[in-house]
Amino acid sequence: EAGVAQSPRYKIIEKRQSVAFWCNPISGHATLYWYQQILGQGPKLLIQFQNNGVVDDSQLPKDRFSAERLKGVDSTLKIQPAKLEDSAVYLCASSSIGQGHEAFFGQGTRLTVV
Amino acid sequence: SQQGEEDPQALSIQEGENATMNCSYKTSINNLQWYRQNSGRGLVHLILIRSNEREKHSGRLRVTLDTSKKSSSLLITASRAADTASYFCATDASTAGGYQKVTFGTGTKLQVIP
């Protein structure tokens, strides 16, 4: 079974620039998550999709962050414009619907904003 | 927001010793999961314990769950240098919106000295 694919692995941008991350979840997984992990902290949920609909985006800074999930499969997360405090690892995960299903994580994208 | 608080924040032990990490959480859960994260990598699922279970084993891992105290512990027996990583608990809870939300704790950084 192929895992969750994310790209790019690393990205360095200047503040006020824009950036986009891509995620391809495990085939058949209806739930897709984007987490932000700042160095030394636990992952923080930014947005959760179920199929192609958003079920939770309460912690997404909507003035600068946006995400979409096309046809309930791949997803992109965009930051525009980036701030220094956005420097973090952005993790994508997917799982089946229902209780008791583990989330499978991609390797993440390490973003550095300078 | 972080649902789980883990302690200790950091733990350093000699190879062969046991390592115990604790996780406390605030709301009712469906299940609790433990993940490992090696430096610069994505999260790897270790074990899932359901809310109606009290103890679960997987190889050198032993997880306990006390829902009355809203706490869980992860025990790694006979530790190895390769166990050096950060360990996170993650709670799976139902929401008012009818979906499952997975929220991570703050993590314990384990160092196993050869």
PDB file of C-alpha atoms in Angstrom:
ATOM      1  CA  GLU A   1       0.000   0.000   0.000  1.00  0.00           C
ATOM      2  CA  ALA A   2       1.477   3.355  -1.002  1.00  0.00           C
ATOM      3  CA  GLY A   3       1.738   5.892   1.800  1.00  0.00           C
ATOM      4  CA  VAL A   4       0.758   9.536   1.983  1.00  0.00           C
ATOM      5  CA  ALA A   5       2.818  11.557  -0.490  1.00  0.00           C
ATOM      6  CA  GLN A   6       3.744  15.179   0.114  1.00  0.00           C
ATOM      7  CA  SER A   7       5.742  17.673  -1.884  1.00  0.00           C
ATOM      8  CA  PRO A   8       7.948  19.535  -1.755  1.00  0.00           C
ATOM      9  CA  ARG A   9      10.033  18.190   1.161  1.00  0.00           C
ATOM     10  CA  TYR A  10      11.674  21.543   1.817  1.00  0.00           C
ATOM     11  CA  LYS A  11      10.865  25.119   0.901  1.00  0.00           C
ATOM     12  CA  ILE A  12      12.561  28.403   1.725  1.00  0.00           C
ATOM     13  CA  ILE A  13      10.749  31.641   0.907  1.00  0.00           C
ATOM     14  CA  GLU A  14      10.928  35.263   1.881  1.00  0.00           C
ATOM     15  CA  LYS A  15       8.216  36.824   4.014  1.00  0.00           C
ATOM     16  CA  ARG A  16       5.255  38.136   2.095  1.00  0.00           C
ATOM     17  CA  GLN A  17       5.783  35.566  -0.667  1.00  0.00           C
ATOM     18  CA  SER A  18       3.279  32.800  -1.325  1.00  0.00           C
ATOM     19  CA  VAL A  19       3.789  29.050  -1.158  1.00  0.00           C
ATOM     20  CA  ALA A  20       1.752  25.928  -1.873  1.00  0.00           C
ATOM     21  CA  PHE A  21       2.030  22.396  -0.565  1.00  0.00           C
ATOM     22  CA  TRP A  22       0.594  19.291  -2.162  1.00  0.00           C
ATOM     23  CA  CYS A  23      -0.678  16.062  -0.600  1.00  0.00           C
ATOM     24  CA  ASN A  24      -1.805  12.786  -2.137  1.00  0.00           C
ATOM     25  CA  PRO A  25      -3.510  10.636   0.523  1.00  0.00           C
ATOM     26  CA  ILE A  26      -3.765   6.873   0.679  1.00  0.00           C
ATOM     27  CA  SER A  27      -6.231   5.604  -1.899  1.00  0.00           C
ATOM     28  CA  GLY A  28      -9.716   5.215  -0.474  1.00  0.00           C
ATOM     29  CA  HIS A  29      -9.135   7.335   2.629  1.00  0.00           C
ATOM     30  CA  ALA A  30     -12.027   9.752   2.966  1.00  0.00           C
ATOM     31  CA  THR A  31     -10.527  11.895   5.724  1.00  0.00           C
ATOM     32  CA  LEU A  32      -7.568  14.170   5.073  1.00  0.00           C
ATOM     33  CA  TYR A  33      -5.825  16.376   7.635  1.00  0.00           C
ATOM     34  CA  TRP A  34      -3.316  19.209   7.438  1.00  0.00           C
ATOM     35  CA  TYR A  35      -1.273  19.814  10.576  1.00  0.00           C
ATOM     36  CA  GLN A  36       1.258  22.515  11.391  1.00  0.00           C
ATOM     37  CA  GLN A  37       4.145  21.469  13.630  1.00  0.00           C
ATOM     38  CA  ILE A  38       6.351  24.212  14.996  1.00  0.00           C
ATOM     39  CA  LEU A  39       9.769  23.064  16.220  1.00  0.00           C
ATOM     40  CA  GLY A  40       9.532  21.488  19.661  1.00  0.00           C
ATOM     41  CA  GLN A  41       5.734  21.330  19.716  1.00  0.00           C
ATOM     42  CA  GLY A  42       3.073  18.781  18.890  1.00  0.00           C
ATOM     43  CA  PRO A  43       1.199  18.916  15.574  1.00  0.00           C
ATOM     44  CA  LYS A  44      -1.677  21.416  15.488  1.00  0.00           C
ATOM     45  CA  LEU A  45      -4.666  20.674  13.272  1.00  0.00           C
ATOM     46  CA  LEU A  46      -5.179  23.352  10.630  1.00  0.00           C
ATOM     47  CA  ILE A  47      -7.941  21.816   8.540  1.00  0.00           C
ATOM     48  CA  GLN A  48      -9.764  18.507   8.195  1.00  0.00           C
ATOM     49  CA  PHE A  49     -11.597  17.302   5.103  1.00  0.00           C
ATOM     50  CA  GLN A  50     -14.097  14.500   4.814  1.00  0.00           C
ATOM     51  CA  ASN A  51     -14.234  13.580   1.138  1.00  0.00           C
ATOM     52  CA  ASN A  52     -14.077  17.016  -0.515  1.00  0.00           C
ATOM     53  CA  GLY A  53     -15.876  18.939   2.231  1.00  0.00           C
ATOM     54  CA  VAL A  54     -14.306  20.827   5.128  1.00  0.00           C
ATOM     55  CA  VAL A  55     -15.408  19.547   8.558  1.00  0.00           C
ATOM     56  CA  ASP A  56     -13.022  21.576  10.725  1.00  0.00           C
ATOM     57  CA  ASP A  57     -10.996  24.664   9.911  1.00  0.00           C
ATOM     58  CA  SER A  58     -11.330  26.381  13.277  1.00  0.00           C
ATOM     59  CA  GLN A  59      -7.565  26.835  13.695  1.00  0.00           C
ATOM     60  CA  LEU A  60      -6.782  27.825  10.111  1.00  0.00           C
ATOM     61  CA  PRO A  61      -5.640  31.479   9.821  1.00  0.00           C
ATOM     62  CA  LYS A  62      -8.063  32.186   7.021  1.00  0.00           C
ATOM     63  CA  ASP A  63      -6.679  35.616   6.230  1.00  0.00           C
ATOM     64  CA  ARG A  64      -3.569  33.978   4.800  1.00  0.00           C
ATOM     65  CA  PHE A  65      -4.071  30.216   4.649  1.00  0.00           C
ATOM     66  CA  SER A  66      -6.352  28.354   2.255  1.00  0.00           C
ATOM     67  CA  ALA A  67      -6.799  24.704   1.383  1.00  0.00           C
ATOM     68  CA  GLU A  68      -8.794  22.678  -1.061  1.00  0.00           C
ATOM     69  CA  ARG A  69      -9.331  19.036  -1.802  1.00  0.00           C
ATOM     70  CA  LEU A  70     -10.084  18.373  -5.419  1.00  0.00           C
ATOM     71  CA  LYS A  71     -12.566  15.595  -6.166  1.00  0.00           C
ATOM     72  CA  GLY A  72     -12.076  14.261  -2.645  1.00  0.00           C
ATOM     73  CA  VAL A  73      -8.552  13.026  -3.387  1.00  0.00           C
ATOM     74  CA  ASP A  74      -5.461  15.288  -3.594  1.00  0.00           C
ATOM     75  CA  SER A  75      -5.208  18.416  -1.510  1.00  0.00           C
ATOM     76  CA  THR A  76      -3.259  21.655  -1.610  1.00  0.00           C
ATOM     77  CA  LEU A  77      -2.507  24.044   1.239  1.00  0.00           C
ATOM     78  CA  LYS A  78      -1.535  27.604   0.358  1.00  0.00           C
ATOM     79  CA  ILE A  79      -0.073  30.432   2.391  1.00  0.00           C
ATOM     80  CA  GLN A  80      -0.305  33.954   0.996  1.00  0.00           C
ATOM     81  CA  PRO A  81       1.418  36.086   2.177  1.00  0.00           C
ATOM     82  CA  ALA A  82       3.794  34.146   4.417  1.00  0.00           C
ATOM     83  CA  LYS A  83       5.014  35.454   7.770  1.00  0.00           C
ATOM     84  CA  LEU A  84       8.127  34.526   9.724  1.00  0.00           C
ATOM     85  CA  GLU A  85       6.006  32.649  12.287  1.00  0.00           C
ATOM     86  CA  ASP A  86       4.746  30.318   9.557  1.00  0.00           C
ATOM     87  CA  SER A  87       8.103  28.556   9.613  1.00  0.00           C
ATOM     88  CA  ALA A  88       7.179  24.989  10.545  1.00  0.00           C
ATOM     89  CA  VAL A  89       6.709  21.483   9.207  1.00  0.00           C
ATOM     90  CA  TYR A  90       3.381  20.996   7.446  1.00  0.00           C
ATOM     91  CA  LEU A  91       2.108  17.465   7.793  1.00  0.00           C
ATOM     92  CA  CYS A  92      -0.609  15.823   5.756  1.00  0.00           C
ATOM     93  CA  ALA A  93      -2.386  12.723   7.039  1.00  0.00           C
ATOM     94  CA  SER A  94      -5.263  10.548   5.895  1.00  0.00           C
ATOM     95  CA  SER A  95      -7.529   7.973   7.461  1.00  0.00           C
ATOM     96  CA  SER A  96     -10.661   5.977   6.864  1.00  0.00           C
ATOM     97  CA  ILE A  97     -13.930   7.318   8.235  1.00  0.00           C
ATOM     98  CA  GLY A  98     -15.143   6.143  11.622  1.00  0.00           C
ATOM     99  CA  GLN A  99     -13.776   5.485  15.056  1.00  0.00           C
ATOM    100  CA  GLY A 100     -10.695   3.439  15.665  1.00  0.00           C
ATOM    101  CA  HIS A 101      -8.904   4.239  12.419  1.00  0.00           C
ATOM    102  CA  GLU A 102      -5.301   5.335  12.672  1.00  0.00           C
ATOM    103  CA  ALA A 103      -4.088   8.336  10.725  1.00  0.00           C
ATOM    104  CA  PHE A 104      -1.222   7.754   8.285  1.00  0.00           C
ATOM    105  CA  PHE A 105       1.203  10.633   7.899  1.00  0.00           C
ATOM    106  CA  GLY A 106       3.329  11.868   5.056  1.00  0.00           C
ATOM    107  CA  GLN A 107       6.947  12.954   5.557  1.00  0.00           C
ATOM    108  CA  GLY A 108       5.932  16.588   5.758  1.00  0.00           C
ATOM    109  CA  THR A 109       7.109  19.802   4.131  1.00  0.00           C
ATOM    110  CA  ARG A 110       9.604  21.870   6.093  1.00  0.00           C
ATOM    111  CA  LEU A 111       8.933  25.548   5.421  1.00  0.00           C
ATOM    112  CA  THR A 112      11.417  28.244   6.337  1.00  0.00           C
ATOM    113  CA  VAL A 113      10.314  31.852   5.979  1.00  0.00           C
ATOM    114  CA  VAL A 114      13.191  34.353   6.006  1.00  0.00           C
TER     115      VAL A 114
ATOM    116  CA  SER B   1      -5.396  23.766  20.926  1.00  0.00           C
ATOM    117  CA  GLN B   2      -3.567  20.819  22.469  1.00  0.00           C
ATOM    118  CA  GLN B   3      -5.845  18.217  23.990  1.00  0.00           C
ATOM    119  CA  GLY B   4      -3.085  16.154  25.575  1.00  0.00           C
ATOM    120  CA  GLU B   5      -0.362  17.145  27.962  1.00  0.00           C
ATOM    121  CA  GLU B   6       2.549  14.793  28.184  1.00  0.00           C
ATOM    122  CA  ASP B   7       5.146  14.331  30.808  1.00  0.00           C
ATOM    123  CA  PRO B   8       7.967  14.283  31.117  1.00  0.00           C
ATOM    124  CA  GLN B   9       8.825  16.740  28.339  1.00  0.00           C
ATOM    125  CA  ALA B  10      12.208  15.051  27.996  1.00  0.00           C
ATOM    126  CA  LEU B  11      13.583  11.734  29.211  1.00  0.00           C
ATOM    127  CA  SER B  12      17.124  10.359  29.011  1.00  0.00           C
ATOM    128  CA  ILE B  13      17.829   6.718  29.888  1.00  0.00           C
ATOM    129  CA  GLN B  14      20.466   4.060  29.345  1.00  0.00           C
ATOM    130  CA  GLU B  15      19.980   1.354  26.756  1.00  0.00           C
ATOM    131  CA  GLY B  16      18.203  -1.626  28.295  1.00  0.00           C
ATOM    132  CA  GLU B  17      16.205   0.437  30.795  1.00  0.00           C
ATOM    133  CA  ASN B  18      12.457   0.958  30.587  1.00  0.00           C
ATOM    134  CA  ALA B  19      10.943   4.281  29.524  1.00  0.00           C
ATOM    135  CA  THR B  20       7.553   5.492  30.726  1.00  0.00           C
ATOM    136  CA  MET B  21       5.700   8.446  29.253  1.00  0.00           C
ATOM    137  CA  ASN B  22       2.389   9.816  30.467  1.00  0.00           C
ATOM    138  CA  CYS B  23      -0.423  11.631  28.706  1.00  0.00           C
ATOM    139  CA  SER B  24      -3.346  13.490  30.251  1.00  0.00           C
ATOM    140  CA  TYR B  25      -6.313  14.823  28.314  1.00  0.00           C
ATOM    141  CA  LYS B  26      -9.420  16.874  28.981  1.00  0.00           C
ATOM    142  CA  THR B  27     -12.504  15.576  27.156  1.00  0.00           C
ATOM    143  CA  SER B  28     -14.191  12.223  26.533  1.00  0.00           C
ATOM    144  CA  ILE B  29     -12.518  10.206  23.814  1.00  0.00           C
ATOM    145  CA  ASN B  30     -13.239   7.312  21.456  1.00  0.00           C
ATOM    146  CA  ASN B  31      -9.671   6.092  21.466  1.00  0.00           C
ATOM    147  CA  LEU B  32      -6.144   7.211  22.180  1.00  0.00           C
ATOM    148  CA  GLN B  33      -3.179   6.664  19.905  1.00  0.00           C
ATOM    149  CA  TRP B  34       0.560   6.891  20.387  1.00  0.00           C
ATOM    150  CA  TYR B  35       2.899   8.044  17.623  1.00  0.00           C
ATOM    151  CA  ARG B  36       6.667   8.217  17.266  1.00  0.00           C
ATOM    152  CA  GLN B  37       8.524  10.916  15.359  1.00  0.00           C
ATOM    153  CA  ASN B  38      12.184  10.671  14.488  1.00  0.00           C
ATOM    154  CA  SER B  39      13.986  13.957  13.957  1.00  0.00           C
ATOM    155  CA  GLY B  40      12.983  15.546  10.677  1.00  0.00           C
ATOM    156  CA  ARG B  41      10.545  12.770   9.787  1.00  0.00           C
ATOM    157  CA  GLY B  42       6.806  12.208   9.700  1.00  0.00           C
ATOM    158  CA  LEU B  43       4.823  10.546  12.480  1.00  0.00           C
ATOM    159  CA  VAL B  44       4.636   6.763  12.720  1.00  0.00           C
ATOM    160  CA  HIS B  45       1.629   5.139  14.357  1.00  0.00           C
ATOM    161  CA  LEU B  46       2.595   2.838  17.243  1.00  0.00           C
ATOM    162  CA  ILE B  47      -0.547   1.645  18.970  1.00  0.00           C
ATOM    163  CA  LEU B  48      -4.235   2.475  19.409  1.00  0.00           C
ATOM    164  CA  ILE B  49      -6.211   1.795  22.568  1.00  0.00           C
ATOM    165  CA  ARG B  50     -10.001   2.121  22.587  1.00  0.00           C
ATOM    166  CA  SER B  51     -11.908   3.855  25.367  1.00  0.00           C
ATOM    167  CA  ASN B  52     -13.290   0.530  26.649  1.00  0.00           C
ATOM    168  CA  GLU B  53      -9.818  -1.022  26.905  1.00  0.00           C
ATOM    169  CA  ARG B  54      -7.517  -0.660  29.890  1.00  0.00           C
ATOM    170  CA  GLU B  55      -4.267  -2.130  28.632  1.00  0.00           C
ATOM    171  CA  LYS B  56      -2.734  -3.119  25.331  1.00  0.00           C
ATOM    172  CA  HIS B  57       0.578  -4.655  24.302  1.00  0.00           C
ATOM    173  CA  SER B  58       2.530  -4.589  21.071  1.00  0.00           C
ATOM    174  CA  GLY B  59       6.039  -6.050  21.131  1.00  0.00           C
ATOM    175  CA  ARG B  60       8.052  -4.005  23.641  1.00  0.00           C
ATOM    176  CA  LEU B  61       5.252  -1.453  23.990  1.00  0.00           C
ATOM    177  CA  ARG B  62       2.648  -1.456  26.733  1.00  0.00           C
ATOM    178  CA  VAL B  63      -0.104   1.154  26.814  1.00  0.00           C
ATOM    179  CA  THR B  64      -2.576   1.733  29.630  1.00  0.00           C
ATOM    180  CA  LEU B  65      -5.670   3.905  29.630  1.00  0.00           C
ATOM    181  CA  ASP B  66      -7.582   5.209  32.641  1.00  0.00           C
ATOM    182  CA  THR B  67     -10.658   7.051  31.390  1.00  0.00           C
ATOM    183  CA  SER B  68     -11.721   8.015  34.928  1.00  0.00           C
ATOM    184  CA  LYS B  69      -8.467   9.940  35.335  1.00  0.00           C
ATOM    185  CA  LYS B  70      -8.298  10.909  31.653  1.00  0.00           C
ATOM    186  CA  SER B  71      -4.763   9.635  31.404  1.00  0.00           C
ATOM    187  CA  SER B  72      -2.669   7.131  29.486  1.00  0.00           C
ATOM    188  CA  SER B  73       0.853   5.829  29.759  1.00  0.00           C
ATOM    189  CA  LEU B  74       3.264   4.348  27.243  1.00  0.00           C
ATOM    190  CA  LEU B  75       5.925   1.955  28.522  1.00  0.00           C
ATOM    191  CA  ILE B  76       8.830   0.918  26.308  1.00  0.00           C
ATOM    192  CA  THR B  77      10.665  -2.033  27.800  1.00  0.00           C
ATOM    193  CA  ALA B  78      14.317  -2.916  27.223  1.00  0.00           C
ATOM    194  CA  SER B  79      14.951   0.318  25.353  1.00  0.00           C
ATOM    195  CA  ARG B  80      17.338   0.537  22.403  1.00  0.00           C
ATOM    196  CA  ALA B  81      19.264   3.430  20.929  1.00  0.00           C
ATOM    197  CA  ALA B  82      16.926   3.241  17.925  1.00  0.00           C
ATOM    198  CA  ASP B  83      14.001   4.168  20.222  1.00  0.00           C
ATOM    199  CA  THR B  84      15.432   7.694  20.471  1.00  0.00           C
ATOM    200  CA  ALA B  85      12.627   9.906  19.141  1.00  0.00           C
ATOM    201  CA  SER B  86       9.750  12.130  20.192  1.00  0.00           C
ATOM    202  CA  TYR B  87       6.582  10.361  21.295  1.00  0.00           C
ATOM    203  CA  PHE B  88       3.117  11.904  21.030  1.00  0.00           C
ATOM    204  CA  CYS B  89      -0.263  10.856  22.305  1.00  0.00           C
ATOM    205  CA  ALA B  90      -3.263  11.721  20.157  1.00  0.00           C
ATOM    206  CA  THR B  91      -6.882  11.609  21.237  1.00  0.00           C
ATOM    207  CA  ASP B  92      -9.727  10.743  18.884  1.00  0.00           C
ATOM    208  CA  ALA B  93     -12.955  12.383  20.019  1.00  0.00           C
ATOM    209  CA  SER B  94     -16.384  12.814  18.471  1.00  0.00           C
ATOM    210  CA  THR B  95     -17.466  16.356  17.769  1.00  0.00           C
ATOM    211  CA  ALA B  96     -20.801  18.139  17.713  1.00  0.00           C
ATOM    212  CA  GLY B  97     -20.458  18.158  13.928  1.00  0.00           C
ATOM    213  CA  GLY B  98     -20.545  14.360  13.835  1.00  0.00           C
ATOM    214  CA  TYR B  99     -16.949  13.739  12.782  1.00  0.00           C
ATOM    215  CA  GLN B 100     -13.902  12.367  14.612  1.00  0.00           C
ATOM    216  CA  LYS B 101     -11.192  14.845  15.514  1.00  0.00           C
ATOM    217  CA  VAL B 102      -7.622  13.753  16.293  1.00  0.00           C
ATOM    218  CA  THR B 103      -5.726  16.125  18.575  1.00  0.00           C
ATOM    219  CA  PHE B 104      -2.074  15.741  19.530  1.00  0.00           C
ATOM    220  CA  GLY B 105      -0.314  16.284  22.830  1.00  0.00           C
ATOM    221  CA  THR B 106       2.861  18.216  23.429  1.00  0.00           C
ATOM    222  CA  GLY B 107       5.185  15.229  23.165  1.00  0.00           C
ATOM    223  CA  THR B 108       7.963  13.576  25.144  1.00  0.00           C
ATOM    224  CA  LYS B 109      11.493  13.655  23.752  1.00  0.00           C
ATOM    225  CA  LEU B 110      13.186  10.348  24.572  1.00  0.00           C
ATOM    226  CA  GLN B 111      16.932   9.846  24.356  1.00  0.00           C
ATOM    227  CA  VAL B 112      18.329   6.340  24.791  1.00  0.00           C
ATOM    228  CA  ILE B 113      22.057   6.360  25.476  1.00  0.00           C
ATOM    229  CA  PRO B 114      23.984   3.351  24.119  1.00  0.00           C
TER     230      PRO B 114
END
